[in-house]
């Protein structure tokens, strides 16, 4: 840290992204990306736009918003495209939280929420997940704070029902409720259509997981017109060109390829069911997931050690050090072939562990 760094950021503990090591070729099951390349039409669109990079992108993202309004069946004024959904989440902390309006979220959830709160000087409270890692929606009713819920939650993979979200919305009429639907396409129930019913609802989605565009950085906020206007005030005060022209067109064309992505999501869900069954057969505890990852632990090996031994065999998974979750690893669902390699490594490791014990 330099001696010039602002006092207000000195205590900041930045978000730590999943590792991207370059020392060898790993099977990457650690950052919840799609294992599938985007469709060719998307690649072509990116190439076409690259030649026009001397010109700024459209700050209103009109072509993308037009397409999104058809696909999601909402008004154009109810959509805000952002540089990944992380950006709209940060905007929400800036726009809807302050000293008098703290943020509230689960103790075990997306790590960026506490980082955004700290960055923006927003006080926050965490609500512990229940023993079985589910969220009790009643604990978010009437909280007098801006609510952030990843639904389905990460890294647990467990989802709340739409009816439960509605209870939270109804009981907090004077606070914004942010529903982060990063993983909704893998089996969750979307709340996007509720933005016409609740003026305190902001739903965020991303192209990073189900739409194979993590490297392009594109997300959406969906909300009533006035919430979107607030978020636009923040956007035009930070970076009006927050979505670059390649990404904007990639996103628009991706929205034209719904059938491709539906098929890929189905495939992920099938592979998820297969991987869940195999891991349980090997004695693992596997939380039942509505996402493109599994949260798993073994009674035979610690979370840290399994992570390390998998890495030594060329398979990367994500391990977190939090007290309640340190025995777990989060495993992204890749292709069937990748999961078979992962599973055979796991089986080997469990056997090695047993042999070491009996020696
Ligand atoms: C991946 C993820 C995001 C955001 O991803 P972007 O790549 O910034 O769109 C948001 N919330 C959760 C829970 C995520 O897992």
Short mmCIF file of C-alpha atoms and ligand atoms in Angstrom, two decimals:
data_model
loop_
_atom_site.label_atom_id
_atom_site.label_comp_id
_atom_site.label_asym_id
_atom_site.label_seq_id
_atom_site.Cartn_x
_atom_site.Cartn_y
_atom_site.Cartn_z
CA UNK A 1 0.00 0.00 0.00
CA UNK A 2 1.35 3.45 -0.86
CA UNK A 3 1.28 6.35 1.55
CA UNK A 4 -1.22 8.00 -0.82
CA UNK A 5 -4.00 5.40 -0.51
CA UNK A 6 -7.16 7.01 0.82
CA UNK A 7 -7.86 6.49 4.50
CA UNK A 8 -11.35 5.28 3.65
CA UNK A 9 -10.04 2.27 1.73
CA UNK A 10 -7.21 1.21 3.99
CA UNK A 11 -9.17 -1.57 5.67
CA UNK A 12 -10.66 -2.87 2.41
CA UNK A 13 -10.32 -6.64 1.89
CA UNK A 14 -10.85 -7.03 -1.88
CA UNK A 15 -12.74 -9.93 -3.42
CA UNK A 16 -10.48 -12.88 -4.24
CA UNK A 17 -11.39 -14.41 -7.62
CA UNK A 18 -10.90 -18.13 -8.20
CA UNK A 19 -7.32 -18.91 -9.20
CA UNK A 20 -6.34 -19.08 -12.88
CA UNK A 21 -2.93 -20.82 -12.67
CA UNK A 22 -0.84 -21.09 -15.83
CA UNK A 23 1.72 -23.71 -14.70
CA UNK A 24 -0.14 -26.56 -16.38
CA UNK A 25 -3.43 -27.31 -18.13
CA UNK A 26 -6.07 -27.88 -15.51
CA UNK A 27 -9.62 -29.08 -15.73
CA UNK A 28 -11.17 -25.86 -14.43
CA UNK A 29 -14.07 -26.58 -12.13
CA UNK A 30 -13.44 -23.62 -9.84
CA UNK A 31 -15.16 -20.50 -11.18
CA UNK A 32 -18.55 -21.71 -12.43
CA UNK A 33 -17.91 -20.83 -16.05
CA UNK A 34 -19.68 -22.69 -18.83
CA UNK A 35 -17.56 -25.48 -20.32
CA UNK A 36 -19.16 -24.73 -23.70
CA UNK A 37 -17.91 -22.11 -26.16
CA UNK A 38 -20.44 -19.49 -27.24
CA UNK A 39 -22.23 -20.23 -30.53
CA UNK A 40 -20.45 -19.27 -33.77
CA UNK A 41 -22.93 -16.49 -34.46
CA UNK A 42 -21.78 -14.76 -31.26
CA UNK A 43 -18.11 -15.09 -32.20
CA UNK A 44 -18.85 -13.64 -35.63
CA UNK A 45 -20.68 -10.67 -34.12
CA UNK A 46 -17.73 -9.92 -31.84
CA UNK A 47 -15.33 -9.95 -34.81
CA UNK A 48 -17.53 -7.56 -36.76
CA UNK A 49 -17.69 -5.10 -33.90
CA UNK A 50 -13.95 -5.28 -33.27
CA UNK A 51 -13.39 -3.42 -36.55
CA UNK A 52 -15.48 -0.50 -35.27
CA UNK A 53 -13.64 -0.02 -32.02
CA UNK A 54 -12.58 3.48 -32.94
CA UNK A 55 -16.14 4.50 -32.07
CA UNK A 56 -17.66 4.57 -28.58
CA UNK A 57 -20.30 2.00 -27.79
CA UNK A 58 -23.96 3.06 -27.55
CA UNK A 59 -24.39 4.23 -23.92
CA UNK A 60 -28.10 3.33 -24.01
CA UNK A 61 -27.34 -0.18 -25.36
CA UNK A 62 -30.53 0.25 -27.40
CA UNK A 63 -30.23 -2.79 -29.70
CA UNK A 64 -29.39 -5.09 -26.79
CA UNK A 65 -32.12 -3.66 -24.60
CA UNK A 66 -34.67 -3.98 -27.41
CA UNK A 67 -33.88 -7.68 -27.80
CA UNK A 68 -33.80 -8.27 -24.04
CA UNK A 69 -37.18 -6.63 -23.59
CA UNK A 70 -38.67 -9.18 -26.02
CA UNK A 71 -36.92 -12.17 -24.49
CA UNK A 72 -37.68 -11.29 -20.86
CA UNK A 73 -41.07 -9.74 -21.61
CA UNK A 74 -40.39 -6.47 -19.81
CA UNK A 75 -40.30 -2.83 -20.92
CA UNK A 76 -37.08 -1.35 -22.29
CA UNK A 77 -37.11 1.13 -19.42
CA UNK A 78 -37.03 -1.78 -16.95
CA UNK A 79 -33.61 -3.07 -18.03
CA UNK A 80 -30.06 -1.91 -17.27
CA UNK A 81 -27.16 -3.71 -19.03
CA UNK A 82 -23.91 -3.63 -17.05
CA UNK A 83 -20.29 -4.76 -17.15
CA UNK A 84 -20.99 -8.16 -15.63
CA UNK A 85 -23.73 -8.41 -13.03
CA UNK A 86 -21.10 -7.48 -10.44
CA UNK A 87 -21.42 -3.93 -11.72
CA UNK A 88 -25.18 -3.69 -11.24
CA UNK A 89 -24.75 -5.20 -7.76
CA UNK A 90 -22.18 -2.53 -6.91
CA UNK A 91 -24.53 0.13 -8.32
CA UNK A 92 -27.28 -1.24 -6.04
CA UNK A 93 -25.08 -0.84 -2.97
CA UNK A 94 -24.29 2.73 -4.09
CA UNK A 95 -27.88 3.63 -4.94
CA UNK A 96 -29.95 1.88 -2.29
CA UNK A 97 -27.78 1.65 0.85
CA UNK A 98 -26.23 4.19 3.20
CA UNK A 99 -25.57 4.84 6.89
CA UNK A 100 -29.31 4.79 7.64
CA UNK A 101 -30.18 1.99 5.25
CA UNK A 102 -27.82 -0.89 5.92
CA UNK A 103 -27.52 -3.99 3.78
CA UNK A 104 -28.47 -7.47 4.93
CA UNK A 105 -27.46 -10.82 3.41
CA UNK A 106 -26.67 -14.40 4.41
CA UNK A 107 -23.48 -15.28 6.30
CA UNK A 108 -22.67 -17.78 3.57
CA UNK A 109 -23.32 -16.28 0.15
CA UNK A 110 -21.62 -14.51 -2.74
CA UNK A 111 -18.39 -13.00 -1.37
CA UNK A 112 -18.77 -9.76 -3.27
CA UNK A 113 -21.72 -8.49 -1.20
CA UNK A 114 -19.57 -7.72 1.85
CA UNK A 115 -16.82 -6.29 -0.38
CA UNK A 116 -19.27 -3.90 -2.08
CA UNK A 117 -20.67 -2.91 1.31
CA UNK A 118 -17.17 -2.13 2.62
CA UNK A 119 -16.17 -0.31 -0.57
CA UNK A 120 -19.20 1.95 -0.31
CA UNK A 121 -19.02 2.45 3.44
CA UNK A 122 -22.35 0.69 3.90
CA UNK A 123 -23.04 -0.96 7.27
CA UNK A 124 -24.27 -4.53 6.91
CA UNK A 125 -25.64 -7.41 8.90
CA UNK A 126 -25.41 -11.08 8.01
CA UNK A 127 -28.06 -13.67 8.77
CA UNK A 128 -26.75 -17.20 9.36
CA UNK A 129 -28.00 -19.94 7.08
CA UNK A 130 -29.79 -22.70 8.91
CA UNK A 131 -27.91 -25.83 9.96
CA UNK A 132 -28.78 -27.52 6.65
CA UNK A 133 -27.49 -24.46 4.69
CA UNK A 134 -30.96 -23.33 3.64
CA UNK A 135 -32.18 -19.74 3.97
CA UNK A 136 -35.17 -19.19 6.25
CA UNK A 137 -37.03 -16.50 4.29
CA UNK A 138 -38.86 -15.40 7.47
CA UNK A 139 -35.61 -14.01 8.82
CA UNK A 140 -35.59 -11.51 5.94
CA UNK A 141 -39.16 -10.30 6.48
CA UNK A 142 -39.51 -6.74 7.80
CA UNK A 143 -35.76 -6.24 8.28
CA UNK A 144 -35.64 -2.51 7.56
CA UNK A 145 -32.56 -2.89 5.41
CA UNK A 146 -31.69 -3.41 1.77
CA UNK A 147 -31.85 -7.16 1.20
CA UNK A 148 -29.41 -9.04 -1.04
CA UNK A 149 -30.21 -12.68 -1.78
CA UNK A 150 -28.50 -14.89 -4.33
CA UNK A 151 -31.25 -17.18 -5.56
CA UNK A 152 -30.19 -19.93 -5.98
CA UNK A 153 -27.58 -19.20 -3.33
CA UNK A 154 -23.83 -19.62 -3.84
CA UNK A 155 -21.83 -21.56 -2.87
CA UNK A 156 -24.60 -23.82 -1.52
CA UNK A 157 -26.65 -24.16 -4.72
CA UNK A 158 -29.91 -24.09 -2.74
CA UNK A 159 -32.87 -22.01 -3.97
CA UNK A 160 -35.82 -20.23 -2.38
CA UNK A 161 -39.22 -20.47 -4.06
CA UNK A 162 -40.78 -17.50 -5.79
CA UNK A 163 -43.55 -17.50 -3.16
CA UNK A 164 -40.95 -17.10 -0.42
CA UNK A 165 -39.29 -14.21 -2.27
CA UNK A 166 -42.71 -12.58 -2.58
CA UNK A 167 -43.14 -12.77 1.19
CA UNK A 168 -39.82 -10.97 1.61
CA UNK A 169 -40.87 -8.31 -0.93
CA UNK A 170 -44.26 -7.76 0.68
CA UNK A 171 -42.85 -7.47 4.18
CA UNK A 172 -40.21 -4.89 3.19
CA UNK A 173 -42.27 -2.37 1.21
CA UNK A 174 -39.93 0.51 2.11
CA UNK A 175 -36.70 -1.24 1.23
CA UNK A 176 -35.19 -2.53 -1.97
CA UNK A 177 -34.85 -6.30 -2.24
CA UNK A 178 -32.13 -7.44 -4.65
CA UNK A 179 -32.47 -10.96 -6.03
CA UNK A 180 -29.25 -12.12 -7.68
CA UNK A 181 -30.24 -14.73 -10.27
CA UNK A 182 -26.75 -15.58 -11.55
CA UNK A 183 -27.68 -19.29 -11.57
CA UNK A 184 -31.42 -19.20 -12.21
CA UNK A 185 -31.20 -20.91 -15.61
CA UNK A 186 -30.09 -24.18 -14.00
CA UNK A 187 -33.35 -24.90 -12.23
CA UNK A 188 -34.38 -21.88 -10.13
CA UNK A 189 -37.60 -19.88 -10.44
CA UNK A 190 -37.01 -16.41 -11.85
CA UNK A 191 -38.61 -13.36 -10.25
CA UNK A 192 -38.13 -11.07 -13.26
CA UNK A 193 -41.87 -10.93 -13.96
CA UNK A 194 -42.49 -9.67 -10.41
CA UNK A 195 -40.93 -6.29 -11.23
CA UNK A 196 -44.34 -5.17 -12.47
CA UNK A 197 -45.91 -6.10 -9.14
CA UNK A 198 -43.26 -4.81 -6.67
CA UNK A 199 -41.62 -1.41 -7.01
CA UNK A 200 -38.95 -2.47 -4.46
CA UNK A 201 -37.60 -5.42 -6.48
CA UNK A 202 -34.31 -5.46 -8.37
CA UNK A 203 -33.43 -8.73 -10.14
CA UNK A 204 -29.92 -9.23 -11.51
CA UNK A 205 -28.82 -11.78 -14.08
CA UNK A 206 -25.54 -12.53 -15.83
CA UNK A 207 -24.29 -13.89 -19.15
CA UNK A 208 -21.28 -15.42 -17.36
CA UNK A 209 -22.73 -18.79 -16.36
CA UNK A 210 -25.57 -20.14 -18.50
CA UNK A 211 -24.72 -18.03 -21.56
CA UNK A 212 -21.02 -18.88 -21.99
CA UNK A 213 -19.85 -15.24 -21.87
CA UNK A 214 -17.92 -14.89 -18.60
CA UNK A 215 -14.99 -13.30 -20.42
CA UNK A 216 -17.20 -10.76 -22.18
CA UNK A 217 -18.58 -9.23 -18.94
CA UNK A 218 -22.31 -8.70 -19.32
CA UNK A 219 -25.11 -8.56 -16.81
CA UNK A 220 -28.62 -7.12 -16.47
CA UNK A 221 -30.59 -5.39 -13.79
CA UNK A 222 -34.38 -5.72 -14.09
CA UNK A 223 -36.61 -3.45 -12.02
CA UNK A 224 -39.43 -0.92 -12.24
CA UNK A 225 -38.68 2.19 -14.24
CA UNK A 226 -37.82 4.41 -11.27
CA UNK A 227 -35.28 1.98 -9.76
CA UNK A 228 -33.63 1.64 -13.19
CA UNK A 229 -33.53 5.45 -13.44
CA UNK A 230 -31.67 5.56 -10.10
CA UNK A 231 -29.17 2.97 -11.30
CA UNK A 232 -28.72 4.92 -14.53
CA UNK A 233 -27.86 8.01 -12.49
CA UNK A 234 -25.02 6.00 -10.93
CA UNK A 235 -23.97 4.53 -14.27
CA UNK A 236 -23.80 7.91 -16.03
CA UNK A 237 -21.79 9.23 -13.06
CA UNK A 238 -19.20 6.47 -13.29
CA UNK A 239 -18.94 5.05 -16.82
CA UNK A 240 -21.60 5.74 -19.47
CA UNK A 241 -19.87 3.26 -21.82
CA UNK A 242 -19.86 0.46 -19.28
CA UNK A 243 -20.71 -2.19 -21.91
CA UNK A 244 -18.24 -2.27 -24.80
CA UNK A 245 -19.44 -2.74 -28.36
CA UNK A 246 -18.19 -6.32 -28.79
CA UNK A 247 -19.92 -7.44 -25.63
CA UNK A 248 -23.10 -5.58 -26.46
CA UNK A 249 -23.47 -7.37 -29.78
CA UNK A 250 -22.34 -10.70 -28.30
CA UNK A 251 -25.12 -10.34 -25.75
CA UNK A 252 -27.74 -9.42 -28.32
CA UNK A 253 -26.88 -12.38 -30.54
CA UNK A 254 -26.70 -14.69 -27.52
CA UNK A 255 -30.30 -13.71 -26.76
CA UNK A 256 -31.19 -14.85 -30.30
CA UNK A 257 -29.67 -18.28 -29.55
CA UNK A 258 -32.00 -19.31 -26.73
CA UNK A 259 -32.39 -22.87 -28.06
CA UNK A 260 -28.62 -23.43 -27.98
CA UNK A 261 -28.33 -22.28 -24.38
CA UNK A 262 -31.44 -24.17 -23.25
CA UNK A 263 -29.87 -27.34 -24.59
CA UNK A 264 -26.56 -26.64 -22.87
CA UNK A 265 -28.30 -25.91 -19.55
CA UNK A 266 -30.19 -29.20 -19.84
CA UNK A 267 -26.93 -30.99 -20.45
CA UNK A 268 -25.39 -29.35 -17.35
CA UNK A 269 -28.41 -30.39 -15.25
CA UNK A 270 -28.08 -34.01 -16.44
CA UNK A 271 -24.36 -34.06 -15.72
CA UNK A 272 -25.09 -32.49 -12.32
CA UNK A 273 -27.50 -35.30 -11.45
CA UNK A 274 -24.96 -37.89 -12.60
CA UNK A 275 -22.09 -36.29 -10.64
CA UNK A 276 -24.26 -35.95 -7.53
CA UNK A 277 -25.16 -39.64 -7.62
CA UNK A 278 -21.55 -40.72 -8.18
CA UNK A 279 -20.22 -38.57 -5.34
CA UNK A 280 -22.88 -39.87 -2.97
CA UNK A 281 -21.90 -43.39 -3.96
CA UNK A 282 -18.36 -42.48 -2.85
CA UNK A 283 -19.72 -41.41 0.54
CA UNK A 284 -19.84 -37.67 -0.06
CA UNK A 285 -22.39 -35.25 1.33
CA UNK A 286 -23.72 -33.31 -1.66
CA UNK A 287 -26.15 -30.42 -1.16
CA UNK A 288 -28.98 -30.63 -3.66
CA UNK A 289 -28.13 -28.02 -6.26
CA UNK A 290 -30.19 -25.85 -8.61
CA UNK A 291 -27.02 -24.37 -10.13
CA UNK A 292 -24.08 -25.34 -12.34
CA UNK A 293 -21.99 -26.36 -9.32
CA UNK A 294 -22.09 -28.78 -6.40
CA UNK A 295 -21.14 -28.09 -2.79
CA UNK A 296 -19.63 -31.30 -1.45
CA UNK A 297 -17.74 -32.78 1.47
CA UNK A 298 -16.34 -36.17 2.37
CA UNK A 299 -16.15 -37.72 5.83
CA UNK A 300 -12.82 -39.26 4.77
CA UNK A 301 -10.80 -36.21 3.76
CA UNK A 302 -10.74 -32.55 4.77
CA UNK A 303 -11.90 -29.87 2.35
CA UNK A 304 -8.44 -28.32 2.13
CA UNK A 305 -6.71 -31.63 1.48
CA UNK A 306 -9.15 -32.77 -1.18
CA UNK A 307 -8.71 -29.41 -2.92
CA UNK A 308 -4.90 -29.76 -2.83
CA UNK A 309 -4.83 -33.38 -3.99
CA UNK A 310 -7.21 -32.64 -6.85
CA UNK A 311 -5.03 -29.72 -7.91
CA UNK A 312 -1.95 -31.97 -7.90
CA UNK A 313 -3.86 -34.25 -10.30
CA UNK A 314 -4.76 -31.33 -12.55
CA UNK A 315 -8.33 -30.64 -11.40
CA UNK A 316 -9.17 -27.25 -9.91
CA UNK A 317 -12.11 -26.84 -7.56
CA UNK A 318 -12.93 -23.96 -5.20
CA UNK A 319 -12.21 -24.22 -1.49
CA UNK A 320 -13.34 -21.57 1.00
CA UNK A 321 -11.88 -21.10 4.44
CA UNK A 322 -15.04 -19.96 6.28
CA UNK A 323 -15.56 -21.79 9.57
CA UNK A 324 -18.87 -23.40 8.60
CA UNK A 325 -17.83 -24.41 5.10
CA UNK A 326 -14.16 -25.32 5.29
CA UNK A 327 -14.86 -29.04 4.95
CA UNK A 328 -16.60 -28.40 1.63
CA UNK A 329 -15.46 -27.79 -1.90
CA UNK A 330 -17.46 -26.11 -4.63
CA UNK A 331 -17.25 -28.05 -7.87
CA UNK A 332 -18.39 -26.50 -11.14
CA UNK A 333 -20.25 -28.86 -13.47
CA UNK A 334 -18.20 -29.23 -16.64
CA UNK A 335 -18.74 -31.57 -19.55
CA UNK A 336 -19.55 -35.22 -18.83
CA UNK A 337 -16.00 -36.08 -19.88
CA UNK A 338 -14.49 -33.55 -17.46
CA UNK A 339 -16.68 -34.83 -14.64
CA UNK A 340 -15.63 -38.41 -15.32
CA UNK A 341 -12.00 -37.35 -14.94
CA UNK A 342 -12.86 -35.42 -11.78
CA UNK A 343 -14.73 -38.44 -10.38
CA UNK A 344 -11.92 -40.87 -11.11
CA UNK A 345 -9.45 -38.49 -9.40
CA UNK A 346 -11.76 -38.27 -6.38
CA UNK A 347 -12.06 -42.04 -6.24
CA UNK A 348 -8.28 -42.41 -6.44
CA UNK A 349 -7.75 -39.86 -3.69
CA UNK A 350 -10.26 -41.52 -1.38
CA UNK A 351 -8.50 -44.86 -1.95
CA UNK A 352 -5.04 -43.37 -1.41
CA UNK A 353 -6.33 -41.85 1.81
CA UNK A 354 -7.63 -45.22 3.04
CA UNK A 355 -4.32 -46.95 2.20
CA UNK A 356 -2.36 -44.28 4.03
CA UNK A 357 -4.52 -44.80 7.09
CA UNK A 358 -4.13 -48.57 7.14
CA UNK A 359 -0.35 -48.39 6.68
C1 LIG B 1 -20.86 -15.21 -10.90
C2 LIG B 1 -21.79 -14.49 -9.98
C3 LIG B 1 -22.16 -13.14 -10.17
C4 LIG B 1 -21.63 -12.20 -11.17
O1 LIG B 1 -20.95 -12.53 -12.19
P1 LIG B 1 -20.57 -11.55 -13.37
O2 LIG B 1 -19.57 -12.34 -14.08
O3 LIG B 1 -20.06 -10.27 -12.78
O4 LIG B 1 -21.84 -11.31 -14.12
C5 LIG B 1 -23.07 -12.59 -9.33
N1 LIG B 1 -23.60 -13.27 -8.31
C6 LIG B 1 -23.27 -14.52 -8.08
C7 LIG B 1 -23.92 -15.22 -6.95
C8 LIG B 1 -22.35 -15.17 -8.89
O5 LIG B 1 -22.00 -16.43 -8.63
#
